[in-house]
XYZ file of C-alpha atoms in Angstrom:
581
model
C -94.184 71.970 21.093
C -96.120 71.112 18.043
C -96.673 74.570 17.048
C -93.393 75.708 17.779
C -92.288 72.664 14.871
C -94.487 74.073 12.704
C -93.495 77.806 12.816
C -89.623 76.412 12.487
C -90.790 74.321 9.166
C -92.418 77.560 7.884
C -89.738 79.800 8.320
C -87.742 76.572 6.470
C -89.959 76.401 4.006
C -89.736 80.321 2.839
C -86.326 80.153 3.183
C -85.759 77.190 0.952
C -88.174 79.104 -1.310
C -85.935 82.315 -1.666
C -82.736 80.501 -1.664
C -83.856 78.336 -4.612
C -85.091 80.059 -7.430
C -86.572 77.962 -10.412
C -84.804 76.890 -12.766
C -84.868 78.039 -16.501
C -85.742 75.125 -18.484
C -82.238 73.329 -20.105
C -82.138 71.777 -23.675
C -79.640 69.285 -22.477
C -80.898 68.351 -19.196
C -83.908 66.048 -19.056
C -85.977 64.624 -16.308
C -85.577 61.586 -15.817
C -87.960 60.797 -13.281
C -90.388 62.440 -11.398
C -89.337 62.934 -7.470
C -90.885 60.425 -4.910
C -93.604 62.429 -2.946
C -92.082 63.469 0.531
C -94.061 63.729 3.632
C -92.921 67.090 3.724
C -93.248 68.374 -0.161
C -95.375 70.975 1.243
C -93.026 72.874 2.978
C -90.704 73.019 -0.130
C -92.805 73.250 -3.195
C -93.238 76.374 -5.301
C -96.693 77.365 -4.323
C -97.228 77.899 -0.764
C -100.281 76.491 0.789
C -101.242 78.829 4.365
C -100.883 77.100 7.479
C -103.626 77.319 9.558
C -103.639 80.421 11.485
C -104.183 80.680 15.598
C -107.708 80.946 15.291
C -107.762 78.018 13.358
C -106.007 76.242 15.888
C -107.639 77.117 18.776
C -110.998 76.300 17.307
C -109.669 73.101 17.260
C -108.322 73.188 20.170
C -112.021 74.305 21.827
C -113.239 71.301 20.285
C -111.325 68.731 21.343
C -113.084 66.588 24.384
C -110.900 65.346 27.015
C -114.094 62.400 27.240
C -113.470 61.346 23.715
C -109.687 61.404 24.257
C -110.401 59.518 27.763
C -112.512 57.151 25.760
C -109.983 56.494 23.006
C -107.123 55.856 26.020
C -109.228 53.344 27.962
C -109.483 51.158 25.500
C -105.595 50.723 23.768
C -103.898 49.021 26.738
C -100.324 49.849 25.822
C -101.732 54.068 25.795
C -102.976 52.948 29.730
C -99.659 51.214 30.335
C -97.653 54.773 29.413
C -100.021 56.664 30.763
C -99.494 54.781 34.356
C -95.722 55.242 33.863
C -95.791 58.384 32.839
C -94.324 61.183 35.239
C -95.036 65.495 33.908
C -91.844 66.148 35.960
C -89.425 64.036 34.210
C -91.788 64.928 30.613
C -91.388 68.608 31.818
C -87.243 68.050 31.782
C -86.911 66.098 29.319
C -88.934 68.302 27.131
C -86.805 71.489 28.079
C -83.782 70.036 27.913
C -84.073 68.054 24.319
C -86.341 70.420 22.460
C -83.581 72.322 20.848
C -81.453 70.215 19.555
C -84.164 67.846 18.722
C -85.082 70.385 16.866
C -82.144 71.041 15.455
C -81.427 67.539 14.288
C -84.951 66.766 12.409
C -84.925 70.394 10.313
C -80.701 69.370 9.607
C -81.952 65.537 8.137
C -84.904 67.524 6.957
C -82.951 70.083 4.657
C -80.400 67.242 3.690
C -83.331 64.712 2.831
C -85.164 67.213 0.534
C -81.926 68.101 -0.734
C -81.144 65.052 -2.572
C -84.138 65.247 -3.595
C -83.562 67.967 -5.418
C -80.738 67.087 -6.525
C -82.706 63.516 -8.558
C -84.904 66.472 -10.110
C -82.563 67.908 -11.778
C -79.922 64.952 -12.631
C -79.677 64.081 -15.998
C -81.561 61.796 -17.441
C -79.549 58.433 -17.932
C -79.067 56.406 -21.338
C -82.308 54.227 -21.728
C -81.126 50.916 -23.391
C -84.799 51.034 -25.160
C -83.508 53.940 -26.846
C -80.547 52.174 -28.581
C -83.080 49.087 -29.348
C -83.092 49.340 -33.129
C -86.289 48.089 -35.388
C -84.717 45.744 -37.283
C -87.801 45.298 -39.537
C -87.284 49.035 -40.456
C -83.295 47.913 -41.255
C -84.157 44.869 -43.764
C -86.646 48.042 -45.423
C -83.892 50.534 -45.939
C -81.316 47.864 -47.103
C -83.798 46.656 -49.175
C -84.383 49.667 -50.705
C -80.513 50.434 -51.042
C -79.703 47.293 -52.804
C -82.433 47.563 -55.125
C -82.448 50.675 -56.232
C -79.953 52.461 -58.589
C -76.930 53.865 -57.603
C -77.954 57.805 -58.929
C -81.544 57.559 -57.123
C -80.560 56.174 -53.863
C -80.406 59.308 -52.137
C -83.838 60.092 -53.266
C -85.241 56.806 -52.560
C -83.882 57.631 -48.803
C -85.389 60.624 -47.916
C -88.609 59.456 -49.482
C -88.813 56.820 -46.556
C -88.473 59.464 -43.812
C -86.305 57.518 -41.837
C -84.214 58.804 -38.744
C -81.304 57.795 -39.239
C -79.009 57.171 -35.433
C -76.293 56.025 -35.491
C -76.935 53.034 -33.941
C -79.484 52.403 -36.967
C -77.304 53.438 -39.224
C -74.598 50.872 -37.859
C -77.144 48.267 -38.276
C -77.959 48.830 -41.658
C -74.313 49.071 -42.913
C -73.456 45.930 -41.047
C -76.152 44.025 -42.806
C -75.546 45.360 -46.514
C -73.605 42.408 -47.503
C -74.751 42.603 -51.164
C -74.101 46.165 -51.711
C -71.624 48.014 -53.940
C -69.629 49.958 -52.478
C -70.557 52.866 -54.265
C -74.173 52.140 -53.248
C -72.195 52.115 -49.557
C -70.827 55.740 -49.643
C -73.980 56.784 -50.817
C -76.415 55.692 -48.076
C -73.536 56.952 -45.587
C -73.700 60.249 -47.094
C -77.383 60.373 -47.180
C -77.764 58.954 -43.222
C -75.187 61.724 -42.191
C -77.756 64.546 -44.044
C -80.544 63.073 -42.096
C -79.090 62.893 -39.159
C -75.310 64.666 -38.187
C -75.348 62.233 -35.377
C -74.936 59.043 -37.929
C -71.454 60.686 -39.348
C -69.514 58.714 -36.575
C -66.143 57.114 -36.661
C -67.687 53.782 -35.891
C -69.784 53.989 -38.824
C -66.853 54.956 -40.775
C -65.006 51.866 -39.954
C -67.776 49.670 -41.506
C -67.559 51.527 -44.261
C -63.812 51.849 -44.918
C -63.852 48.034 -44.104
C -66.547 47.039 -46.433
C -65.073 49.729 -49.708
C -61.380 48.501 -48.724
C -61.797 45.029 -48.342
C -63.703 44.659 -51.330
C -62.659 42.305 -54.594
C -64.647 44.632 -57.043
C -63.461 47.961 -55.796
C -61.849 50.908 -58.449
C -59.880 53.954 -58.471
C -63.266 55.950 -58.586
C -64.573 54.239 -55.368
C -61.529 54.223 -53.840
C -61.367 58.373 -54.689
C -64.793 58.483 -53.358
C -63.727 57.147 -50.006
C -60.658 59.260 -49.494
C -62.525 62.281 -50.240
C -65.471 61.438 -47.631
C -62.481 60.477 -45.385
C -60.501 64.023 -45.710
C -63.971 65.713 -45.167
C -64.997 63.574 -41.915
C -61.456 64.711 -40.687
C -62.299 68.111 -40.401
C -64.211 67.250 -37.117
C -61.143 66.243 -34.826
C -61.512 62.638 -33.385
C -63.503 61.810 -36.478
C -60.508 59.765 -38.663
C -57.798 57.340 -36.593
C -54.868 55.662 -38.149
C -56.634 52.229 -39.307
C -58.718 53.969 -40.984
C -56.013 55.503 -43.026
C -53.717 52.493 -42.895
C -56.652 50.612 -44.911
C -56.974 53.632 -47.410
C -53.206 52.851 -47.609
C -53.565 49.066 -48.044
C -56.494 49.739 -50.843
C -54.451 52.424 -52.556
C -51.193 49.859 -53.033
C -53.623 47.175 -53.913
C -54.863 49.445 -56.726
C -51.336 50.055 -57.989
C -52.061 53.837 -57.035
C -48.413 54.667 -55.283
C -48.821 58.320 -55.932
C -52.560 58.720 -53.886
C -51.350 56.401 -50.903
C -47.907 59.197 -50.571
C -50.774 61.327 -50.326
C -52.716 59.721 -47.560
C -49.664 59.905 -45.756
C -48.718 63.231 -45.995
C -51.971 63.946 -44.406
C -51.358 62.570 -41.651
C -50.512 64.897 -39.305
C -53.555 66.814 -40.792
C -56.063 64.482 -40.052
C -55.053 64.401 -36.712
C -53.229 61.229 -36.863
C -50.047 59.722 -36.631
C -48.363 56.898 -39.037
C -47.380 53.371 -36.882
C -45.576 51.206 -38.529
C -47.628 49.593 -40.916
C -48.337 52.787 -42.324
C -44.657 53.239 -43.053
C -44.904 50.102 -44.350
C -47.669 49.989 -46.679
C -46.188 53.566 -48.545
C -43.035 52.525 -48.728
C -44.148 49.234 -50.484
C -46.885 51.171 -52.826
C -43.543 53.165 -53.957
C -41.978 50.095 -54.760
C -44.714 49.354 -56.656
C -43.724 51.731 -59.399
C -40.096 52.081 -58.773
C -40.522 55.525 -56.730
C -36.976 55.011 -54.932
C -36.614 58.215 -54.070
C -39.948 58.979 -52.703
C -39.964 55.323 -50.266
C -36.488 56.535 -48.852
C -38.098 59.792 -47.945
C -40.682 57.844 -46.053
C -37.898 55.553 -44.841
C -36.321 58.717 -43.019
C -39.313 59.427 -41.065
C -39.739 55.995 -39.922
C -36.086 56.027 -38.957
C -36.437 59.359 -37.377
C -40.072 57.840 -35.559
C -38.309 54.612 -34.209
C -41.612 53.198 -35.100
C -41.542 50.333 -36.946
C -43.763 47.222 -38.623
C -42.712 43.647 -37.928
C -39.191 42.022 -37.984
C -40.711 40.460 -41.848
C -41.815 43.733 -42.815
C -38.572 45.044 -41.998
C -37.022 42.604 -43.649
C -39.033 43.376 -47.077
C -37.777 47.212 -47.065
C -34.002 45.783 -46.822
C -34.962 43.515 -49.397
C -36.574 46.089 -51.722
C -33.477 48.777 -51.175
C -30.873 46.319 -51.783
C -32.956 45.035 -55.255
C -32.903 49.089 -56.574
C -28.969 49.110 -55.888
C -29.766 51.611 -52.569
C -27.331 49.508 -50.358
C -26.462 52.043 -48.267
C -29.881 52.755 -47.541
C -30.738 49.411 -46.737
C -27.870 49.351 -44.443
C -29.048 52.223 -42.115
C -32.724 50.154 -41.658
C -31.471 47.305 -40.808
C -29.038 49.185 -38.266
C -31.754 51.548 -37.224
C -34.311 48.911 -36.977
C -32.117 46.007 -34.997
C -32.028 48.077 -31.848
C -35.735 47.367 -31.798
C -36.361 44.004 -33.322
C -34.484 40.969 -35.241
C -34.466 41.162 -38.913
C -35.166 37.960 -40.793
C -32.007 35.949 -41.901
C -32.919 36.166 -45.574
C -33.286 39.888 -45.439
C -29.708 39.595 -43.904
C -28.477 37.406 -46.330
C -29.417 39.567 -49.196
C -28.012 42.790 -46.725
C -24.683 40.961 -46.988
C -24.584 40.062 -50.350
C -25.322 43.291 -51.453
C -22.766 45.071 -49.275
C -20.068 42.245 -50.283
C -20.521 42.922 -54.752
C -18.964 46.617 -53.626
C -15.821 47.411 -52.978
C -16.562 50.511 -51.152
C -18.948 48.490 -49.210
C -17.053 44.745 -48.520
C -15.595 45.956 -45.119
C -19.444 46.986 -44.148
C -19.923 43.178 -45.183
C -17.308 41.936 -43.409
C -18.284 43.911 -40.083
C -22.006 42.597 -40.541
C -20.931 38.922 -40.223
C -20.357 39.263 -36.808
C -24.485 40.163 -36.498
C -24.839 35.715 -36.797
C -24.329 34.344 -33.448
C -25.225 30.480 -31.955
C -27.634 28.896 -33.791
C -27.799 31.733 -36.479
C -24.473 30.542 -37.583
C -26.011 27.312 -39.320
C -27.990 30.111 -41.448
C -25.072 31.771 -42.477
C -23.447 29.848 -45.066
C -24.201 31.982 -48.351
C -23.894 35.451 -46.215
C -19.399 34.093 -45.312
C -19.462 32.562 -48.949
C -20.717 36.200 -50.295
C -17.650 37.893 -48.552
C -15.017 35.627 -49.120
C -15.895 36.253 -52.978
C -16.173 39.949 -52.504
C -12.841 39.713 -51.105
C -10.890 37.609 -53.944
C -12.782 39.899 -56.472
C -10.956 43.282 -54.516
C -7.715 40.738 -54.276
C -7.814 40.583 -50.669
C -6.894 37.095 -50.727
C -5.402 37.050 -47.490
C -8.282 38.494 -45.447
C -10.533 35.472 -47.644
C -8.382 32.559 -46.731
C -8.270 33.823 -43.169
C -12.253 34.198 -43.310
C -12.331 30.581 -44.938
C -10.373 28.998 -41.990
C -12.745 31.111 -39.134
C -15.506 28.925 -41.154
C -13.446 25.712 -40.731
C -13.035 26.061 -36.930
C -15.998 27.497 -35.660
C -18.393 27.336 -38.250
C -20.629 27.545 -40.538
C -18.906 24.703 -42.397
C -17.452 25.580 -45.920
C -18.702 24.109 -49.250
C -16.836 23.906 -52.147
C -17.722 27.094 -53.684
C -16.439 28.695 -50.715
C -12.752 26.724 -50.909
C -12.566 27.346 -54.888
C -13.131 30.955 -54.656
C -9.908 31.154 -52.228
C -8.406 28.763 -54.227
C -8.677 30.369 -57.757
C -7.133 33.665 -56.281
C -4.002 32.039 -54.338
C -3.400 30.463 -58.138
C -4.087 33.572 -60.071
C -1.507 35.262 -57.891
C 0.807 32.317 -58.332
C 0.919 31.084 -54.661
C 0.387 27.435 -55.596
C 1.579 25.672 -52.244
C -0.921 28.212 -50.111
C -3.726 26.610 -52.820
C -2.688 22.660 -52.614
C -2.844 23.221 -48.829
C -6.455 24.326 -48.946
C -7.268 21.761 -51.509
C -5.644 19.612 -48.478
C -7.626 20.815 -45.670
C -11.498 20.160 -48.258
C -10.287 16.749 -48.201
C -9.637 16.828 -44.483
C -13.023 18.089 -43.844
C -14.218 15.242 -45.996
C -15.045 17.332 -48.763
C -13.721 16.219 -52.171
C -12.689 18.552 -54.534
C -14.399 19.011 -57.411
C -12.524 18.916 -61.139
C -13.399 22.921 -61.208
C -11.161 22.846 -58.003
C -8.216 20.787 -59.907
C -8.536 22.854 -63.023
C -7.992 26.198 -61.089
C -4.892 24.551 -59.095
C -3.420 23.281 -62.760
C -4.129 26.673 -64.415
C -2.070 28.294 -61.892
C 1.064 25.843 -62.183
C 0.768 26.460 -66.345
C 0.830 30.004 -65.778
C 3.590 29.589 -63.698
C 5.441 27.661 -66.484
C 5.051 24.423 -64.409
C 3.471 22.429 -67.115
C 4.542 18.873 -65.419
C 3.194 19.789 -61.898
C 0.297 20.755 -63.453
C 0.079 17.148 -65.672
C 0.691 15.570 -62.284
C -1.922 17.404 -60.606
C -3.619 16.017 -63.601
C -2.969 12.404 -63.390
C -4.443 12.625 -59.600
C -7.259 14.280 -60.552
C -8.419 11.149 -62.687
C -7.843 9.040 -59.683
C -10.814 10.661 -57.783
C -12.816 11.531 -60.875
C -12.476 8.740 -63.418
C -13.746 11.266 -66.089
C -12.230 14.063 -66.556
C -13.759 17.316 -68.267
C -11.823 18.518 -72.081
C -10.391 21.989 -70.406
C -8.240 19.739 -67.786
C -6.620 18.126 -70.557
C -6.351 21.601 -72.869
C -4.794 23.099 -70.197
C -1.782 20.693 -69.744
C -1.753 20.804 -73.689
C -1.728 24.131 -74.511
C 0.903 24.632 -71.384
C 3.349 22.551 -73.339
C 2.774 23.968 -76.292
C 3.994 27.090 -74.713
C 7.295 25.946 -73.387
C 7.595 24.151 -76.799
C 7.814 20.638 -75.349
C 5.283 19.263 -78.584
C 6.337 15.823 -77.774
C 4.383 15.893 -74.324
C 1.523 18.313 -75.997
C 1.168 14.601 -78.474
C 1.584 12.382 -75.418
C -1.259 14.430 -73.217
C -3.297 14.285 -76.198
C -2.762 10.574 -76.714
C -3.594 10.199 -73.124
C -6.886 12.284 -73.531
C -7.713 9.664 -76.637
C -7.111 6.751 -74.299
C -9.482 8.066 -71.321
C -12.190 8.002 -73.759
C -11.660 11.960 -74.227
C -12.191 13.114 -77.693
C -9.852 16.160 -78.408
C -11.580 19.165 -79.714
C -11.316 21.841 -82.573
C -9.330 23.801 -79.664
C -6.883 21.327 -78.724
C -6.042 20.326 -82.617
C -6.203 23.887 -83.696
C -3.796 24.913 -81.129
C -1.137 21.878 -81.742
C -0.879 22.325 -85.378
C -0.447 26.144 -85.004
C 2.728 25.506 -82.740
C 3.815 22.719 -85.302
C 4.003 24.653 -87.630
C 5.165 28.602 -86.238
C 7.276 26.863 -83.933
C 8.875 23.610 -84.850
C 7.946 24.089 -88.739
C 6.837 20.540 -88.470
C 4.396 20.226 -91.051
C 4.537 16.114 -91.162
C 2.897 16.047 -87.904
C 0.627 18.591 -88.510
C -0.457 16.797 -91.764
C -1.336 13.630 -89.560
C -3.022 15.342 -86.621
C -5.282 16.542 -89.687
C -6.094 13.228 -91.082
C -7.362 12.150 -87.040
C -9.165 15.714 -87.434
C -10.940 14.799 -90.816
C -11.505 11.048 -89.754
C -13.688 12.181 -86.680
C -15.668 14.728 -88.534
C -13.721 17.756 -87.416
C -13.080 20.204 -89.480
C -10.454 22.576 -89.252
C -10.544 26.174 -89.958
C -8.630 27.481 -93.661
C -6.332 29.562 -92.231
C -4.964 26.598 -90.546
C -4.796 24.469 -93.019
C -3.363 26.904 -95.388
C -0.721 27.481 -92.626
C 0.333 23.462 -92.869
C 0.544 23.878 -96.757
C 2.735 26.886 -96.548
C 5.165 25.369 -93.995
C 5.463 22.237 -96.576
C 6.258 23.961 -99.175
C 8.608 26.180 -97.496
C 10.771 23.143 -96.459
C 10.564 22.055 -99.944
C 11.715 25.397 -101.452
C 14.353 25.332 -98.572
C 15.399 21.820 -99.403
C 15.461 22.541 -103.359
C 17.324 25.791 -103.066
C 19.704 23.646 -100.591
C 20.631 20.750 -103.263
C 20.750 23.239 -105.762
C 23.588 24.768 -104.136
């Protein structure tokens, strides 16, 4: 039986032999250990050892000594146990019935065993962390040497120290150059990446581009330096991502350079990367930067087109930005664009609206936007209704304003008085005086007193009208609520008199003005003796309401009072030529 085993493992062995040629030696694969010894390495290395031959065996088979074997036997009890037990009949069977697959089995976990074996020769050899173990007293030498040395002779200085440069060295070095320029930076990453290809890693570029980027004493020449090293690392695909270029970006509008940064970005897609939306961002806000309106819209479309966008304040700062360079339109379609996405800020809406409302072509856009404040926005949107309603007066669409005015009185937000005079001062300009005494009504229902800007407007309108006493009533309640009243109140009831001729109320509103402590003005005398005179040739009290103008210190224009001396001595020509007749 045992030399039937070994003739099988022989005929294994040379087979294994044929069917596995050595291997040529790999530059990539390694060992990385050497196989465990097997019990049965001889029978499946490369050089075959003979077996020993028949003769061999049966010299040892002459010399074996049943005595010695008997001897041996006799004294191991457990052998004498099995030997007692032990029938050749059942040994006989059993041995011709299990031989073959017996054999079978231990040359099938044989081959598989050896196998895997095999198989560990040739596996390649893992990482060893040793191997990324970096000498850090070899790291303080090089950065050391780097800050010391000048800038010109650092990559000389370098390759004098013959140092391999990984990249795992090269990381730590970088990391711990807190003193260096960054010039001095750019220059021991160029020189590690010589030395060593390996080095020239987009980790290593990070530290880099954070260190040059980040830095308070960087310039244009550095910052050149670094988008040029940046373009040629992106040659290699994988070797540049999109923070890396959205920090060139943020350095380039830090440096005022709008005109390099819309160059980062149009590379892009050449690099191998693609813009997010703080790289939309940070372009379109270096453009701003030197009023390149044009060129930040043309960004603006690709965002659009992208749906990729920065933050909801971000967002808010482009709206801002178009609306400041009069691109309203343009601002519109961001905001619209961008809202499916995200919420704009309520200042960048505010200003949206406002901008939208000072246009005519553009108020109904306004108007349409309003709707975009909803719950607790609505507290927020005071200025953004006040903007409309005064876009709407301006375009006379007074009754689209008041009707806006009143949505603001029922539901909110709550009007101010700039809001109620604006609707107030067009219902009087187009003479609907009753529509603006109602509103005045409803401020003071909504406990908001009106102002004397408010009563002004409301008398101006009944003086146009030719409605010079309901204006002086309108007047005399205004001084109930405001015990001091401004001059242009009072000028306005005077100079409405004045126009309907009715002097002797123009000199009782002006008494009334002295009496509320009011002094009357160069307007208010110039314009009573001018109707005086052209109009009821009264000279006499012309003549006296220029002694009160000379006793306070006013003093009236010549043309004036050369019209009071010609109206005197008219009359007295008149009168002379009268009696003479």
């Amino acid at each position: 039986m045992l030399r039937s085993r070994a003739r099988a493992l022989l005929l294994l062995r040379s087979c294994i032999h044929k069917s596995l040629p050595p291997l040529p030696p790999s530059p990539i694969r390694t060992l990385a250990r050497a196989p465990p010894r097997h019990p049965l390495s001889r029978f499946l290395s490369s050089s075959l050892e003979p077996l020993p031959d028949s003769s061999a065996t049966a010299t040892a088979s002459a010399s074996f000594d049943p005595a010695d074997a008997s001897a041996s036997a006799s004294s191991d009890p457990a052998y004498a146990a099995a030997s007692a037990s032990f029938d050749p009949a059942d040994a006989a069977a059993s041995t011709s019935s299990d031989s073959s697959d017996d054999g079978e089995d231990n040359l099938t976990s044989l081959w598989e065993e050896d196998a895997r074996d095999v198989d560990d020769v040739f596996t390649p050899a893992t990482s060893d962390p040793a191997d990324d173990v970096v000498d850090e007293v070899m790291v303080a030498r090089v950065r050391a040497v780097v800050e010391s040395t000048p800038e010109d002779q650092i990559p000389s200085a370098l390759a004098d120290m013959a140092v391999d440069f990984t990249e795992p060295f090269l990381s730590a070095v970088l990391q711990s150059a807190e003193s260096c320029s960054a010039k001095k930076l750019l220059l021991l990453f160029k020189s590690a990446a010589n030395n060593n290809p390996a080095a020239r890693s987009l980790a290593n570029l990070e530290i880099v581009v954070d260190k040059v980027a980040e830095s308070d004493e960087v310039d244009k020449m550095n910052a050149y330096m670094l988008w040029d090293l940046v373009k040629e690392m992106g040659t290699v695909p994988g070797s540049v991502n999109t923070q890396v270029l959205n920090k060139l970006l943020a350095m380039f509008l830090k440096l005022k350079k709008s005109k390099i940064a819309l160059e980062v970005f149009d590379m892009f897609s050449d690099l191998g990367c693609t813009p997010d939306g703080d790289s939309y961002y940070l372009v379109i806000e270096a453009a701003g930067k030197k009023s390149m309106v044009d060129a930040a819209w043309r960004v603006c479309e690709k965002m659009i087109g992208s749906c990729c966008f920065p933050d909801n304040k971000k967002i808010g700062d482009i709206v801002t930005f178009f609306c400041k360079k009069k691109k309203v339109k343009e601002a519109q379609l961001v905001y619209l664009a961008a809202k499916e996405k995200l919420q704009t800020p309520i200042p960048a809406l505010n200003f949206l609206i406002g901008a939208l409302a000072r246009n005519a072509e553009t108020i109904n856009a306004a108007l349409e936007l309003l709707e975009e404040y909803q719950g607790e926005s609505l507290k927020d949107a005071g200025m953004s209704y006040a903007a409309v309603i005064h876009g709407l007066c301006k375009t006379n669409n007074v009754k689209d304003a008041k009707k806006l005015l009143m949505r603001m009185v029922n539901l909110g937000p709550a009007p101010g008085n700039a809001v109620f005079n604006f609707v107030i001062t067009a219902l009087s300009k187009n003479g609907e005086m009753e529509d603006a005494k109602g509103l005045m009504r409803v401020m003071e229902n909504q406990g908001i007193r009106p102002d004397i800007y408010t009563y002004s407007v409301i008398m101006s309108g009944y003086t146009k009208g030719g409605m010079v006493d309901e204006a002086h009533a309108i007047l005399r309640d205004a001084k109930k609520i405001h015990p001091k009243l401004s001059t242009v109140t009072y000028h306005t009831v005077i100079r409405g008199y004045c126009k309907m001729e009715e002097f002797e109320k123009a000199l009782e509103c002006l008494n009334e003005m002295k009496e509320d402590g009011m002094q009357p003005n160069m307007d208010e005398y110039n314009k009573l003796i001018q109707s005086l005179c052209l109009k009821a040739l009264d000279w006499r009290t012309a003549e006296k309401l220029l002694k009160e103008m000379d006793d306070s210190g006013l003093r009236l224009k010549g043309i004036t009072r050369s019209l009071i001396a010609a109206v005197k001595e008219l009359e007295m020509e008149s009168s002379k030529a009268s009696q003479e007749t």
